PDB file of C-alpha atoms in Angstrom:
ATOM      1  CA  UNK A   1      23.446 -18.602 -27.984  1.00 67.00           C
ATOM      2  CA  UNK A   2      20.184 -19.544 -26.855  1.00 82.00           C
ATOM      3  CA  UNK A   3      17.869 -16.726 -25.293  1.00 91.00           C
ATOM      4  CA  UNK A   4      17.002 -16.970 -21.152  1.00 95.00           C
ATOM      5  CA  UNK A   5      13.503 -17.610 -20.642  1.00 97.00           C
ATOM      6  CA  UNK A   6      11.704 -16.205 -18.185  1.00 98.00           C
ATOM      7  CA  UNK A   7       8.788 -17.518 -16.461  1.00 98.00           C
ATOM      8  CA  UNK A   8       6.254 -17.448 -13.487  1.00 98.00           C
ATOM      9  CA  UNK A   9       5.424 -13.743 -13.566  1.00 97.00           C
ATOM     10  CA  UNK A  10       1.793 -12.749 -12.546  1.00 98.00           C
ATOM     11  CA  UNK A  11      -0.579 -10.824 -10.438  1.00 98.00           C
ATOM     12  CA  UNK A  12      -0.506 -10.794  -6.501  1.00 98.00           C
ATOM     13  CA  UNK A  13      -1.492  -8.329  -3.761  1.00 98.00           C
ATOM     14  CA  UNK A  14       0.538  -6.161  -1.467  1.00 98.00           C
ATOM     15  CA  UNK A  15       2.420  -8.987   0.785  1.00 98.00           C
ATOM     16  CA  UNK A  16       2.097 -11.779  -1.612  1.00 98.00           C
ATOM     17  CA  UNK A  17       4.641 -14.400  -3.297  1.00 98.00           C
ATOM     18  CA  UNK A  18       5.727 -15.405  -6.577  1.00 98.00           C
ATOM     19  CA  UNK A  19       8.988 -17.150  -7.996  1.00 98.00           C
ATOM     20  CA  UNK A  20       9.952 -16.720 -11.319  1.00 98.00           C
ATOM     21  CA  UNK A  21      12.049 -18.846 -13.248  1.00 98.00           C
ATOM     22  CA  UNK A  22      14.833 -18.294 -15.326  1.00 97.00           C
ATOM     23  CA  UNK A  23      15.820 -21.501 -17.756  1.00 96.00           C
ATOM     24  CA  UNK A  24      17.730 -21.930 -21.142  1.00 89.00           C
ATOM     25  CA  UNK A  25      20.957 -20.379 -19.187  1.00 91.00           C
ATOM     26  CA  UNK A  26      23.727 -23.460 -21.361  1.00 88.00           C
ATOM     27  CA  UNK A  27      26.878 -22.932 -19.746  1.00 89.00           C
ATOM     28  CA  UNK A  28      26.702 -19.184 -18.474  1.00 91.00           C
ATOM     29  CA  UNK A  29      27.844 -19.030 -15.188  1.00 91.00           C
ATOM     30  CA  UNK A  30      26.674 -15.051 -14.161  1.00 95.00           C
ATOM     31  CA  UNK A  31      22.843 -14.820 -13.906  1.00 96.00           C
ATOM     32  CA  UNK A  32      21.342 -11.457 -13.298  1.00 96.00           C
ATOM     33  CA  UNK A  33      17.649 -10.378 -12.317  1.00 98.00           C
ATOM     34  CA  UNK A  34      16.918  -6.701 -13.378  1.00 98.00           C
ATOM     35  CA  UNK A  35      13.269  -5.113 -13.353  1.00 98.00           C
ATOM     36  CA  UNK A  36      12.122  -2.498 -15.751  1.00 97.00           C
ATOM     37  CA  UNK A  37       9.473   0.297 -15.179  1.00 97.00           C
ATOM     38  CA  UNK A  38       8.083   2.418 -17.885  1.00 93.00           C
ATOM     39  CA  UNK A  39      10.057   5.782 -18.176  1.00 94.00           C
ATOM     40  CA  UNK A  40      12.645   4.495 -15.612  1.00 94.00           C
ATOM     41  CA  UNK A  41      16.084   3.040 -15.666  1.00 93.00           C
ATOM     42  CA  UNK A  42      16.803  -0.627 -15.719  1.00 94.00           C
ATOM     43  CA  UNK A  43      17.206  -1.571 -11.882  1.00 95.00           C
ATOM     44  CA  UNK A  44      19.467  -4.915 -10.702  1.00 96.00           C
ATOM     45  CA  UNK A  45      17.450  -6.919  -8.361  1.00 97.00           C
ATOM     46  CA  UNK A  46      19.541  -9.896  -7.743  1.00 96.00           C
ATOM     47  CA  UNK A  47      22.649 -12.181  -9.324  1.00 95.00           C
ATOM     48  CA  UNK A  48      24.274 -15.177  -8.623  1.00 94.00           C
ATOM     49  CA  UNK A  49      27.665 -16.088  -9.720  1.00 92.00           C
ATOM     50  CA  UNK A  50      27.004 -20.152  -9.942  1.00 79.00           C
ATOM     51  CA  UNK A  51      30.550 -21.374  -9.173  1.00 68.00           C
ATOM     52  CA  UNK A  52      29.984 -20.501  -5.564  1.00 63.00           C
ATOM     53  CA  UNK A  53      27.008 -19.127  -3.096  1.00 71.00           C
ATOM     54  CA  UNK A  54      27.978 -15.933  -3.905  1.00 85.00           C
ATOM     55  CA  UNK A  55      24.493 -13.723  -4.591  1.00 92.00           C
ATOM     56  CA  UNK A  56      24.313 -10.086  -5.070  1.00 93.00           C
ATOM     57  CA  UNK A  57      21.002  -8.284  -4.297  1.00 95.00           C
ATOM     58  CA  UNK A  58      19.563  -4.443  -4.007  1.00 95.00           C
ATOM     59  CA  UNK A  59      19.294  -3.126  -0.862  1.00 96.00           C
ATOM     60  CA  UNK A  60      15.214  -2.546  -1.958  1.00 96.00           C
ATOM     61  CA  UNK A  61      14.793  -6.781  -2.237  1.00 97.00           C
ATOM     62  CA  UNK A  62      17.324  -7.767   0.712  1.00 97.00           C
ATOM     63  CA  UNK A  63      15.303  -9.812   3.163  1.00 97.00           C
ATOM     64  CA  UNK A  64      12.364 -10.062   0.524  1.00 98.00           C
ATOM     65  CA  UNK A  65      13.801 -11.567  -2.503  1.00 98.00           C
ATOM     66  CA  UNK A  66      15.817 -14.815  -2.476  1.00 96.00           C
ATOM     67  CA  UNK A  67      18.252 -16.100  -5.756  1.00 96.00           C
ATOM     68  CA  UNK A  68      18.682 -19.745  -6.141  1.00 93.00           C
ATOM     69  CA  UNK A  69      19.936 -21.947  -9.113  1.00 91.00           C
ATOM     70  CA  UNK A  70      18.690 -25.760  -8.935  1.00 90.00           C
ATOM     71  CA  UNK A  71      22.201 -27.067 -11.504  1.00 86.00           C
ATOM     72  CA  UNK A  72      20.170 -29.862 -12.801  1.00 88.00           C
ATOM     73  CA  UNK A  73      17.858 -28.149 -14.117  1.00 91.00           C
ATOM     74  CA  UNK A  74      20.429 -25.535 -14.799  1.00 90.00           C
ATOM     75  CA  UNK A  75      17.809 -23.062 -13.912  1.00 94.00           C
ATOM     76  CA  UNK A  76      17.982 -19.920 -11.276  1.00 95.00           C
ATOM     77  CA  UNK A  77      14.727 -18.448  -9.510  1.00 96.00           C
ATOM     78  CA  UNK A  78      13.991 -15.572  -7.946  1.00 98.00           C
ATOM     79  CA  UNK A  79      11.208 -15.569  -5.186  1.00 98.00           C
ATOM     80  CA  UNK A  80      10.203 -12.922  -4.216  1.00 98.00           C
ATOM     81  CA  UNK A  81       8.176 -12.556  -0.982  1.00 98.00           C
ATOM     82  CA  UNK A  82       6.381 -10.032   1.162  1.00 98.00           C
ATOM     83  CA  UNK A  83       5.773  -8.087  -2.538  1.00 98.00           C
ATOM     84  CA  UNK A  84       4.735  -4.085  -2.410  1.00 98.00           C
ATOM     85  CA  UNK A  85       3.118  -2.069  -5.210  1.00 98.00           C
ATOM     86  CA  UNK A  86       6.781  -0.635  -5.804  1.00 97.00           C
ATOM     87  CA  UNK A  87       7.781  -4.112  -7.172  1.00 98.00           C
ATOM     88  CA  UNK A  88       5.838  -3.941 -10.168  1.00 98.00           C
ATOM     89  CA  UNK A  89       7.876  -4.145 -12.859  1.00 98.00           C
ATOM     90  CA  UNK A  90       9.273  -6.374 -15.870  1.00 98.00           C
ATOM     91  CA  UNK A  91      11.222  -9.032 -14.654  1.00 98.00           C
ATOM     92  CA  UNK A  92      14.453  -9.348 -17.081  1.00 98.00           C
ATOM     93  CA  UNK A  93      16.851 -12.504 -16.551  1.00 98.00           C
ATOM     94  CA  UNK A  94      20.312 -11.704 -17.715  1.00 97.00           C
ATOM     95  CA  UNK A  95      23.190 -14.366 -18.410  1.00 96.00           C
ATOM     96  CA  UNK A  96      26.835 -14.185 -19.370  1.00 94.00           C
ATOM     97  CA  UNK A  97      29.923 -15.949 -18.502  1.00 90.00           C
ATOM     98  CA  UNK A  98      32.126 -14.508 -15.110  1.00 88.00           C
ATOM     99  CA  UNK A  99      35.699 -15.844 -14.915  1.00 84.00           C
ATOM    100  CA  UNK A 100      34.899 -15.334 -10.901  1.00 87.00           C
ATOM    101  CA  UNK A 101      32.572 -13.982  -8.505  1.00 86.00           C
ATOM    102  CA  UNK A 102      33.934 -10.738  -8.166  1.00 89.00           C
ATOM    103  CA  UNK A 103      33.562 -10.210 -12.236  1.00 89.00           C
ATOM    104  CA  UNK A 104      30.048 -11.388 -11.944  1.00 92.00           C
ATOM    105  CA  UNK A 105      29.325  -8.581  -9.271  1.00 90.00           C
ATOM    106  CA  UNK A 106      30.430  -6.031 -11.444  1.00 91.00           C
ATOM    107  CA  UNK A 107      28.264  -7.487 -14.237  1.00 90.00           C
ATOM    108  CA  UNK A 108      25.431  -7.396 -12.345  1.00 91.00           C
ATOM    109  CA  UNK A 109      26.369  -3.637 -10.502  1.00 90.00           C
ATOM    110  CA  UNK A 110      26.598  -2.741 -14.418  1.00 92.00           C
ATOM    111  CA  UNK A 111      24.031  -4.421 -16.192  1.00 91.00           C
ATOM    112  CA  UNK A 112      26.811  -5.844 -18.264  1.00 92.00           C
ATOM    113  CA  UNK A 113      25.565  -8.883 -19.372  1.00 94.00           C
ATOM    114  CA  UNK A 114      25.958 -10.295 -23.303  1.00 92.00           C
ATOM    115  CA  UNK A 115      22.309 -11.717 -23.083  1.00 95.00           C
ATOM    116  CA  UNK A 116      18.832 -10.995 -22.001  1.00 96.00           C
ATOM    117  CA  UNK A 117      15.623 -12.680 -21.967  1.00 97.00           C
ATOM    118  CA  UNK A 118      12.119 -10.885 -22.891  1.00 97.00           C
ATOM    119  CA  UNK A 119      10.953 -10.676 -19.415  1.00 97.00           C
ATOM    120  CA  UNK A 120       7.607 -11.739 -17.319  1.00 98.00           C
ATOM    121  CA  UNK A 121       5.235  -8.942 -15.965  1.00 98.00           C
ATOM    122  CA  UNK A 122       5.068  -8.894 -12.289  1.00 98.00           C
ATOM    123  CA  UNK A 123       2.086  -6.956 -10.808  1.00 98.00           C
ATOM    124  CA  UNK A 124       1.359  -5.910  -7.154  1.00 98.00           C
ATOM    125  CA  UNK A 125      -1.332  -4.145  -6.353  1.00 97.00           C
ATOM    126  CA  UNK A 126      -2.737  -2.912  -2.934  1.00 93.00           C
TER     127      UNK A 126
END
């Protein structure tokens, strides 16, 4: 099973943009965004289940952070807008296979996903 690759991770000030990219996702249908800190759990950002609109996102990134798969590309972003200094993190993209939405929402609710990219630095300062 090929890895997901992550991509489009940087360095932006308080307020800023970025969209990162998640590609190399085959057939896997669940698609999770988690962010890691030093020292701290894993946190879920956002998932998409991509047999329907369904999206799943932490109250922290609702209204801020948007999920999106383009199926040609058979990619899913994640932009992220308005960022704070509490955003800085690893960026993790997450993929499995979800029989239906409601399984990928538990996935993502318990980081239970069979594979995970490396991650892309994300970096907000003030």
């Amino acid at each position: 099973q090929v890895q997901p690759v992550e991509s489009g991770g940087g360095s932006v000030q308080t307020g800023g943009s970025l969209r990162l990219s998640c590609a190399g996702l085959g057939y896997r249908n669940c698609i999770g965004w988690f962010r890691q800190v030093p020292g701290k759990p894993r946190e879920g950002v956002a998932g998409i289940h991509r047999g329907g609109p369904n999206t799943y996102y932490d109250d922290s990134v609702k209204g801020r952070f948007t999920i999106s798969r383009d199926t040609a590309k058979n990619t899913v972003y994640l932009q992220m807008n308005s960022l704070k200094p509490e955003d800085t993190a690893v960026y993790i993209c997450a993929a499995d296979m979800a029989g239906n939405y409601r399984t990928c929402g538990d996935r993502f609710l318990s980081a239970g996903f069979a594979d995970w990219g490396r991650g892309t630095q994300v970096t907000v300062s003030s």
